[in-house]
Amino acid sequence: MAQKPSIAKGTRDFGPEEVNKRNYIISTIKSHFETFGFMPIETPSFENSETLMGKYGDEGDRLIFKILNSGDYLSKVDDALYTKKDASALTSRISEKALRYDLTVPFARYVVMHQNEIDLPFKRYQVQPVWRADRPQKGRFREFYQCDADVVGSTSLWQEVEFIQLYDTVFSSLGVEGVTIKLNNRKILSGIAEVIGAKDKLIDFTVALDKLDKIGEDGVKKEMLEKGITEMAIEKVQPLFSFTGSNGSKLESLKTMLSTSDEGLKGVEELSFILTAIDALGLKTSNLELDVTLARGLNYYTGAIIEVAAPERVKIGSIGGGGRYDDLTGIFGLKNVSGVGISFGLDRIYLVLDELGLFPPSVTTTTEVLFLNFGQNEALYGLKAVKALRESGIKAELYPDDTKMKKQMNYANKRGIPFVVLAGESEMDKNTFTLKNMNSGTQDEVDITALIESLRA
Amino acid sequence: MAQKPSIAKGTRDFGPEEVNKRNYIISTIKSHFETFGFMPIETPSFENSETLMGKYGDEGDRLIFKILNSGDYLSKVDDALYTKKDASALTSRISEKALRYDLTVPFARYVVMHQNEIDLPFKRYQVQPVWRADRPQKGRFREFYQCDADVVGSTSLWQEVEFIQLYDTVFSSLGVEGVTIKLNNRKILSGIAEVIGAKDKLIDFTVALDKLDKIGEDGVKKEMLEKGITEMAIEKVQPLFSFTGSNGSKLESLKTMLSTSDEGLKGVEELSFILTAIDALGLKTSNLELDVTLARGLNYYTGAIIEVAAPERVKIGSIGGGGRYDDLTGIFGLKNVSGVGISFGLDRIYLVLDELGLFPPSVTTTTEVLFLNFGQNEALYGLKAVKALRESGIKAELYPDDTKMKKQMNYANKRGIPFVVLAGESEMDKNTFTLKNMNSGTQDEVDITALIESLRA
């Protein structure tokens, strides 16, 4: 019995239309990465396990896909350890490689290993799949693409300004108008924690604050109390739960609130620089919003924190994010290399474009013309014309079998091919082709030059 | 101590220049796939193990990378089996997924699973990485790209004609002139085996014959004898060891030699159809050669066998290959779907282009203009111009820090950026920019319109 095939849980096949739509997004992003001076790199799909393990927390370690060693992988496992039948102890003995979990850690490895070939600041982009052993659920996959741009080796805040411009440029260019680019700074969060006297609980504090949208003010406060942050401390932070107004007035309010924290004031200064520059440069279609509740899951941001929310009419949440991490490559022994970068969420952007009908029709264009097949001589005659059309960049095909005309026409219809060419003995005698428009049904008898011209138009 | 990072054995990092060069090849191939009417699909990097295992022979099974199950993967292994400490028995219990080994088997799975959405004949292309646990060695990698185009659902020989045209078109378009497209047919090989009375030894025979280039006539004969093919049988095959002349004369000679084999004569007829059609259509720069020693490693070809050899001046061997397999999807329960396809060997094509100097200079173009940074106001002034340049599609950057001019110029030099813009107070007053050509050293003071014009040229 032949097996009934299935696809691995949490993974997807992409048919022609989906690939074309995904590539449209990817190539739009890439083209702007390039005008902004970013250069492409690619790293391998799997890394030595020690490169990845321990970089994403315990949860991350669990979600990393490990690759089984090849050959007799048990021969090097000693019996004492083997007998324990302890998966977590056995793993490192039978698996030395793991699938990429994100693009940031492999990039850090890349920078360290290639530091002598790289000129700092180094602006790289990378668009590749990553893999996570998450429980598959709606909209969450075990294989998905990340589209990242990062700069390493510069602490200049112009980078942050550039990244905000880049987000605005890409989303405007995709037609996704009205995204909100949210901006915060880790130093603001640290400053707040300092001012309220809960400096040692910064992570708890930010993790709780980050949930404001989801669990509301009461939920956040409850979580903070559970984590040992005092009511008095929470009292001091009260204004943050209803922070409205212009970015400028928010900044003023923060400046007052954080007046006793050097780090907090540094954060205010950084935000101020970025907001002023963006004001002067302008944004095409996006909104920039100072959002002090923005913390994001990752603990490694040390400066700017950025997140992009889809336009409000699309209920889809974050479609991109990033920030600055002052010691990107320290984990691999190269100190004091600051990094700042952003990421585009391909799958969600796809959903946004689909929902808003923003994919240009040309993206899904398939073959433009199908030559019907009336037999060997006619096919050869047609194929000569097909060859000429392709040389003019026109997507052209010959139906491979000289079956019934109806079947061939059906095939053209089903595939949405807009034109067919009929060329039988009569056309061959006159060196012409009958071009049929599948939408209007009209037919024209033309020579090869006119055929190319009509299909080009 | 921070760890010293390393890259997994047999894998590669690709820097900006390599990525750009690889993408140049890939996008050239893709664009011709599309004018020939092929549509892109993508399948997941890993498949359920049963989809892949047993499809590539024992050696293939060994070379497939298996992914360890997540979580407590030992809990479901029963003690009796576990105690044996037998890797080959344990693997299927602790690993249910495996990395793609090629693109053909996943494609067959795709066709079967999506048969209701697909219109036959279905022409798909797929350009994705595959993974093999080969011993890493020069030019052989554990992760590499395959670039495949296949048609399923048509037995028409026009497909073979089209694929030969496609090879010719792609290699001509890449500037690789003078490749040799070798053509054979499995039915010819079967016919030969039949005529010499060694029908049951067809695989041994073809495997040995395939080595003619490598181990010579004596070596092949020795191997055939070892495999139990008689001297008398080998005697009959003698003309094949020095098969020269035109394709037409080779065909005539085969027709005589195979006159008692129906299958052999069918092969002659098929080859004759293809050669005649290609004669009529012409090839741009490639040679087409009937090569009866061509068998290729894969046993699943049932009709045409195709291989492309790099131009003789480049000693690099095969840069592509393919063929017809009459029952592509039978392994997954869908019978009688014929497939025919070809593959491009990206890594080797890269080496050919590199050796022959065929990468266009534009491929490796980096940022076109760097704005020097003389301080906050100047930077903002510059960034406004940078924004305008990018909107015209020009790759432009601002140096992020206002460090010494010499350092900034060095950076431009090292990265091979052809132009820098200097804009200080004097330029700001006049609303101009000083554009310096880094090659000639000449400088011009221009307004924004002229700046865009100069850089566009």
Short mmCIF file of C-alpha atoms in Angstrom, two decimals, chain A residues 2-9 11-20 22-23 30 32 34-48 50-53 55 62 64-79 81-92 94-95 97 99-100 106 108-110 112-114 119-123 125 128-129 131 133 142-143 145 153-159 161-162 165 168 273 276-278 280-284 330-335 366-367 373 375-377 379-380 383-384 386-387 390-391 393-401 407 411 414-415, chain B residues 2-9 11-20 22-23 30 32 34-48 50-53 55 62 64-79 81-92 94-95 97 99-100 106 108-110 112-114 119-123 125 128-129 131 133 142-143 145 153-159 161-162 165 168 273 276-278 280-284 330-335 366-367 373 375-377 379-380 383-384 386-387 390-391 393-401 407 411 414-415:
data_model
loop_
_atom_site.label_atom_id
_atom_site.label_comp_id
_atom_site.label_asym_id
_atom_site.label_seq_id
_atom_site.Cartn_x
_atom_site.Cartn_y
_atom_site.Cartn_z
CA ALA A 2 1.28 3.40 -0.91
CA GLN A 3 1.25 5.72 2.05
CA LYS A 4 -1.09 8.67 2.25
CA PRO A 5 1.20 11.65 2.43
CA SER A 6 0.97 14.33 5.07
CA ILE A 7 2.81 17.53 5.89
CA ALA A 8 4.70 18.05 9.15
CA LYS A 9 2.70 19.78 11.90
CA THR A 11 4.55 23.76 8.47
CA ARG A 12 3.04 24.96 5.21
CA ASP A 13 3.15 24.37 1.50
CA PHE A 14 3.00 27.52 -0.58
CA GLY A 15 1.39 27.32 -4.00
CA PRO A 16 2.24 29.63 -6.91
CA GLU A 17 -0.07 32.46 -5.88
CA GLU A 18 1.16 32.47 -2.29
CA VAL A 19 4.81 32.31 -3.31
CA ASN A 20 4.30 35.22 -5.70
CA ARG A 22 5.17 36.48 -0.42
CA ASN A 23 7.94 37.31 -2.87
CA LYS A 30 14.71 44.01 0.22
CA HIS A 32 14.29 49.39 0.43
CA GLU A 34 19.24 48.22 -0.25
CA THR A 35 18.46 51.87 -0.93
CA PHE A 36 19.05 52.40 2.79
CA GLY A 37 22.53 50.90 2.36
CA PHE A 38 22.00 47.47 3.91
CA MET A 39 23.81 44.51 2.40
CA PRO A 40 22.57 40.91 2.30
CA ILE A 41 24.17 38.03 4.15
CA GLU A 42 23.02 34.45 4.62
CA THR A 43 23.90 32.05 7.39
CA PRO A 44 23.37 28.27 7.48
CA SER A 45 20.04 26.78 8.51
CA PHE A 46 21.66 24.88 11.32
CA GLU A 47 24.33 25.94 13.77
CA ASN A 48 26.44 24.07 16.27
CA GLU A 50 26.47 25.69 21.61
CA THR A 51 26.02 28.70 19.34
CA LEU A 52 22.28 28.73 19.99
CA MET A 53 21.70 27.11 23.37
CA LYS A 55 20.83 32.53 24.20
CA ARG A 62 13.18 24.07 24.69
CA ILE A 64 15.01 24.96 19.49
CA PHE A 65 14.83 22.04 17.05
CA LYS A 66 17.79 19.72 17.62
CA ILE A 67 19.26 17.58 14.87
CA LEU A 68 20.17 14.01 15.67
CA ASN A 69 23.81 13.09 15.04
CA SER A 70 24.38 10.90 12.01
CA GLY A 71 25.50 7.28 12.01
CA ASP A 72 25.71 5.23 15.19
CA TYR A 73 25.02 8.19 17.43
CA LEU A 74 24.68 6.06 20.58
CA SER A 75 28.17 4.58 20.40
CA LYS A 76 29.74 7.59 22.10
CA VAL A 77 27.17 7.76 24.90
CA ASP A 78 28.51 6.10 28.03
CA ASP A 79 26.37 3.43 29.62
CA LEU A 81 24.44 8.19 31.41
CA TYR A 82 22.42 6.17 28.91
CA THR A 83 20.88 3.98 31.58
CA LYS A 84 19.34 6.99 33.32
CA LYS A 85 17.01 7.41 30.33
CA ASP A 86 17.01 11.15 30.92
CA ALA A 87 16.16 13.04 27.76
CA SER A 88 17.58 16.37 28.89
CA ALA A 89 20.90 14.76 29.79
CA LEU A 90 21.03 12.63 26.67
CA THR A 91 20.29 15.39 24.16
CA SER A 92 23.71 17.04 24.18
CA ILE A 94 23.32 12.60 20.62
CA SER A 95 22.74 16.00 19.04
CA LYS A 97 23.49 20.77 15.73
CA LEU A 99 18.04 24.69 13.56
CA ARG A 100 18.29 28.47 13.58
CA PRO A 106 23.63 33.73 13.93
CA ALA A 108 26.30 37.94 16.05
CA ARG A 109 28.29 34.78 15.34
CA TYR A 110 28.83 35.98 11.79
CA VAL A 112 32.58 37.78 15.36
CA MET A 113 33.86 35.18 12.90
CA HIS A 114 34.18 37.65 10.03
CA ASP A 119 34.03 47.48 7.96
CA LEU A 120 32.16 48.99 10.88
CA PRO A 121 29.51 50.23 10.98
CA PHE A 122 28.25 47.15 9.18
CA LYS A 123 24.71 47.31 7.85
CA TYR A 125 20.00 42.50 6.06
CA GLN A 128 15.65 33.58 5.84
CA PRO A 129 13.42 31.03 7.56
CA TRP A 131 12.27 27.26 13.14
CA ALA A 133 9.09 23.92 18.18
CA ARG A 142 7.08 26.04 13.22
CA GLU A 143 8.78 27.40 10.15
CA TYR A 145 10.55 33.79 7.62
CA GLY A 153 29.36 49.10 15.36
CA SER A 154 27.69 52.47 15.74
CA THR A 155 26.02 54.01 18.75
CA SER A 156 24.71 56.94 16.72
CA LEU A 157 21.05 57.69 17.21
CA TRP A 158 20.79 58.50 13.50
CA GLN A 159 20.43 54.75 13.08
CA VAL A 161 16.03 57.71 12.95
CA GLU A 162 16.88 55.75 9.82
CA GLN A 165 12.18 56.10 8.14
CA ASP A 168 7.61 54.19 7.04
CA PHE A 273 16.72 63.45 19.56
CA THR A 276 12.98 65.93 16.68
CA ALA A 277 14.78 64.43 13.70
CA ILE A 278 11.70 62.57 12.51
CA ALA A 280 12.14 67.53 10.59
CA LEU A 281 12.34 64.71 8.04
CA GLY A 282 8.67 63.82 8.02
CA LEU A 283 6.97 60.46 7.55
CA LYS A 284 5.07 59.48 4.43
CA GLY A 330 29.62 39.93 23.74
CA ILE A 331 28.22 36.40 23.98
CA PHE A 332 30.86 35.38 21.46
CA GLY A 333 33.73 37.34 23.02
CA LEU A 334 33.69 40.54 20.98
CA LYS A 335 32.95 43.34 23.44
CA THR A 366 0.66 33.50 -14.64
CA THR A 367 1.48 32.48 -18.20
CA ASN A 373 -1.46 22.08 -30.03
CA GLY A 375 -0.22 18.18 -34.10
CA GLN A 376 3.49 17.82 -34.58
CA ASN A 377 4.05 20.29 -37.42
CA ALA A 379 3.41 22.48 -32.54
CA LEU A 380 6.84 23.05 -34.00
CA LEU A 383 7.16 26.67 -30.60
CA LYS A 384 9.22 28.87 -32.90
CA VAL A 386 6.89 30.82 -28.39
CA LYS A 387 10.65 31.11 -28.45
CA ARG A 390 9.98 34.47 -24.49
CA GLU A 391 12.95 36.37 -25.84
CA GLY A 393 10.12 38.53 -21.88
CA ILE A 394 6.59 37.26 -22.44
CA LYS A 395 5.53 34.18 -20.49
CA ALA A 396 4.46 31.73 -23.15
CA GLU A 397 3.67 28.03 -23.33
CA LEU A 398 2.74 25.36 -25.82
CA TYR A 399 0.04 22.92 -24.73
CA PRO A 400 2.06 19.71 -24.76
CA ASP A 401 -0.48 17.26 -26.26
CA LYS A 407 -9.74 20.33 -23.28
CA TYR A 411 -6.92 24.29 -19.34
CA LYS A 414 -8.81 27.19 -15.41
CA ARG A 415 -5.33 28.61 -15.17
CA ALA B 2 32.70 33.81 26.21
CA GLN B 3 32.84 30.97 23.75
CA LYS B 4 34.72 31.21 20.49
CA PRO B 5 32.07 30.79 17.86
CA SER B 6 32.28 28.29 15.05
CA ILE B 7 30.13 27.31 12.11
CA ALA B 8 28.67 23.83 11.70
CA LYS B 9 30.75 21.44 9.57
CA THR B 11 27.89 24.69 6.06
CA ARG B 12 28.75 28.16 4.83
CA ASP B 13 28.22 31.80 5.60
CA PHE B 14 27.60 33.97 2.56
CA GLY B 15 28.76 37.57 2.70
CA PRO B 16 27.17 40.40 0.70
CA GLU B 17 29.18 39.81 -2.47
CA GLU B 18 28.47 36.08 -2.50
CA VAL B 19 24.77 36.57 -1.78
CA ASN B 20 24.52 39.07 -4.62
CA ARG B 22 24.21 33.78 -6.02
CA ASN B 23 21.03 35.81 -6.33
CA LYS B 30 13.85 32.01 -12.19
CA HIS B 32 13.52 32.02 -17.58
CA GLU B 34 8.74 31.94 -15.71
CA THR B 35 8.89 32.85 -19.38
CA PHE B 36 8.74 29.10 -19.99
CA GLY B 37 5.51 28.97 -18.02
CA PHE B 38 6.73 27.41 -14.78
CA MET B 39 5.18 28.56 -11.52
CA PRO B 40 6.90 28.71 -8.14
CA ILE B 41 6.00 26.57 -5.15
CA GLU B 42 7.71 26.17 -1.79
CA THR B 43 7.58 23.22 0.56
CA PRO B 44 8.66 23.11 4.23
CA SER B 45 12.27 22.52 5.20
CA PHE B 46 11.34 19.44 7.16
CA GLU B 47 8.90 16.66 6.37
CA ASN B 48 7.45 13.84 8.37
CA GLU B 50 7.94 8.59 6.51
CA THR B 51 7.63 11.01 3.58
CA LEU B 52 11.38 10.90 3.00
CA MET B 53 12.66 7.59 4.35
CA LYS B 55 12.84 7.05 -1.15
CA ARG B 62 21.64 7.42 6.14
CA ILE B 64 18.97 12.34 5.75
CA PHE B 65 19.22 14.68 8.74
CA LYS B 66 16.75 13.62 11.41
CA ILE B 67 15.22 16.06 13.87
CA LEU B 68 14.96 15.04 17.50
CA ASN B 69 11.43 15.13 18.93
CA SER B 70 10.79 17.98 21.35
CA GLY B 71 10.20 17.69 25.06
CA ASP B 72 10.72 14.46 26.95
CA TYR B 73 11.27 12.43 23.82
CA LEU B 74 12.35 9.30 25.74
CA SER B 75 9.12 8.93 27.70
CA LYS B 76 7.39 7.11 24.86
CA VAL B 77 10.27 4.71 24.19
CA ASP B 78 9.62 1.37 25.85
CA ASP B 79 12.32 0.04 28.11
CA LEU B 81 13.78 -1.32 23.06
CA TYR B 82 15.69 1.38 24.88
CA THR B 83 17.89 -1.11 26.72
CA LYS B 84 19.20 -2.52 23.45
CA LYS B 85 21.01 0.78 22.85
CA ASP B 86 20.56 0.31 19.12
CA ALA B 87 20.68 3.64 17.29
CA SER B 88 18.98 2.40 14.15
CA ALA B 89 16.08 0.98 16.13
CA LEU B 90 15.83 3.99 18.43
CA THR B 91 15.81 6.66 15.72
CA SER B 92 12.22 6.20 14.54
CA ILE B 94 12.76 9.66 19.07
CA SER B 95 12.61 11.41 15.71
CA LYS B 97 10.75 14.70 11.27
CA LEU B 99 15.22 17.75 6.74
CA ARG B 100 14.42 17.80 3.03
CA PRO B 106 8.50 16.85 -1.46
CA ALA B 108 5.58 14.50 -5.38
CA ARG B 109 3.98 14.81 -1.93
CA TYR B 110 2.77 18.29 -2.84
CA VAL B 112 -0.67 14.28 -4.31
CA MET B 113 -1.87 16.45 -1.44
CA HIS B 114 -2.94 19.32 -3.69
CA ASP B 119 -4.50 21.69 -13.32
CA LEU B 120 -2.48 19.10 -15.21
CA PRO B 121 -0.06 19.44 -16.83
CA PHE B 122 1.38 21.29 -13.86
CA LYS B 123 4.64 23.12 -14.44
CA TYR B 125 9.72 25.42 -10.24
CA GLN B 128 15.22 25.99 -2.01
CA PRO B 129 18.02 24.53 0.11
CA TRP B 131 20.44 19.05 3.41
CA ALA B 133 24.74 14.44 6.03
CA ARG B 142 25.73 19.68 3.90
CA GLU B 143 23.43 22.52 2.95
CA TYR B 145 20.43 24.95 -3.01
CA GLY B 153 0.85 15.08 -15.96
CA SER B 154 2.06 15.05 -19.54
CA THR B 155 3.91 12.34 -21.44
CA SER B 156 4.46 14.64 -24.41
CA LEU B 157 8.04 14.70 -25.68
CA TRP B 158 7.65 18.42 -26.34
CA GLN B 159 8.49 18.77 -22.65
CA VAL B 161 12.35 19.63 -26.19
CA GLU B 162 11.37 22.55 -23.97
CA GLN B 165 15.68 24.90 -24.90
CA ASP B 168 20.27 26.59 -23.57
CA PHE B 273 11.76 13.20 -32.13
CA THR B 276 14.67 16.65 -34.93
CA ALA B 277 12.70 19.29 -33.05
CA ILE B 278 15.82 20.86 -31.58
CA ALA B 280 14.43 22.85 -36.33
CA LEU B 281 14.27 25.24 -33.38
CA GLY B 282 18.02 25.77 -33.01
CA LEU B 283 20.08 26.37 -29.89
CA LYS B 284 21.65 29.72 -29.01
CA GLY B 330 3.11 6.47 -7.25
CA ILE B 331 5.01 6.33 -3.95
CA PHE B 332 2.20 8.42 -2.48
CA GLY B 333 -0.64 6.51 -4.07
CA LEU B 334 -1.36 8.64 -7.16
CA LYS B 335 -0.68 6.39 -10.15
CA THR B 366 27.11 48.39 -2.93
CA THR B 367 25.96 51.77 -1.64
CA ASN B 373 28.69 63.57 8.83
CA GLY B 375 27.48 67.29 13.07
CA GLN B 376 23.84 67.25 13.97
CA ASN B 377 22.52 70.05 11.74
CA ALA B 379 23.50 65.37 9.25
CA LEU B 380 19.85 66.36 9.22
CA LEU B 383 19.49 63.02 5.52
CA LYS B 384 16.84 65.05 3.74
CA VAL B 386 19.46 61.02 1.27
CA LYS B 387 15.72 60.54 1.50
CA ARG B 390 16.44 56.83 -2.13
CA GLU B 391 13.07 57.78 -3.52
CA GLY B 393 16.08 54.32 -6.26
CA ILE B 394 19.64 55.37 -5.44
CA LYS B 395 21.41 53.48 -2.67
CA ALA B 396 22.44 56.21 -0.25
CA GLU B 397 23.73 56.37 3.31
CA LEU B 398 24.69 58.90 5.95
CA TYR B 399 27.84 58.15 7.93
CA PRO B 400 26.33 57.80 11.40
CA ASP B 401 28.96 59.56 13.54
CA LYS B 407 38.00 58.07 9.05
CA TYR B 411 35.21 53.87 5.34
CA LYS B 414 37.19 50.34 2.01
CA ARG B 415 33.60 49.63 1.09
#
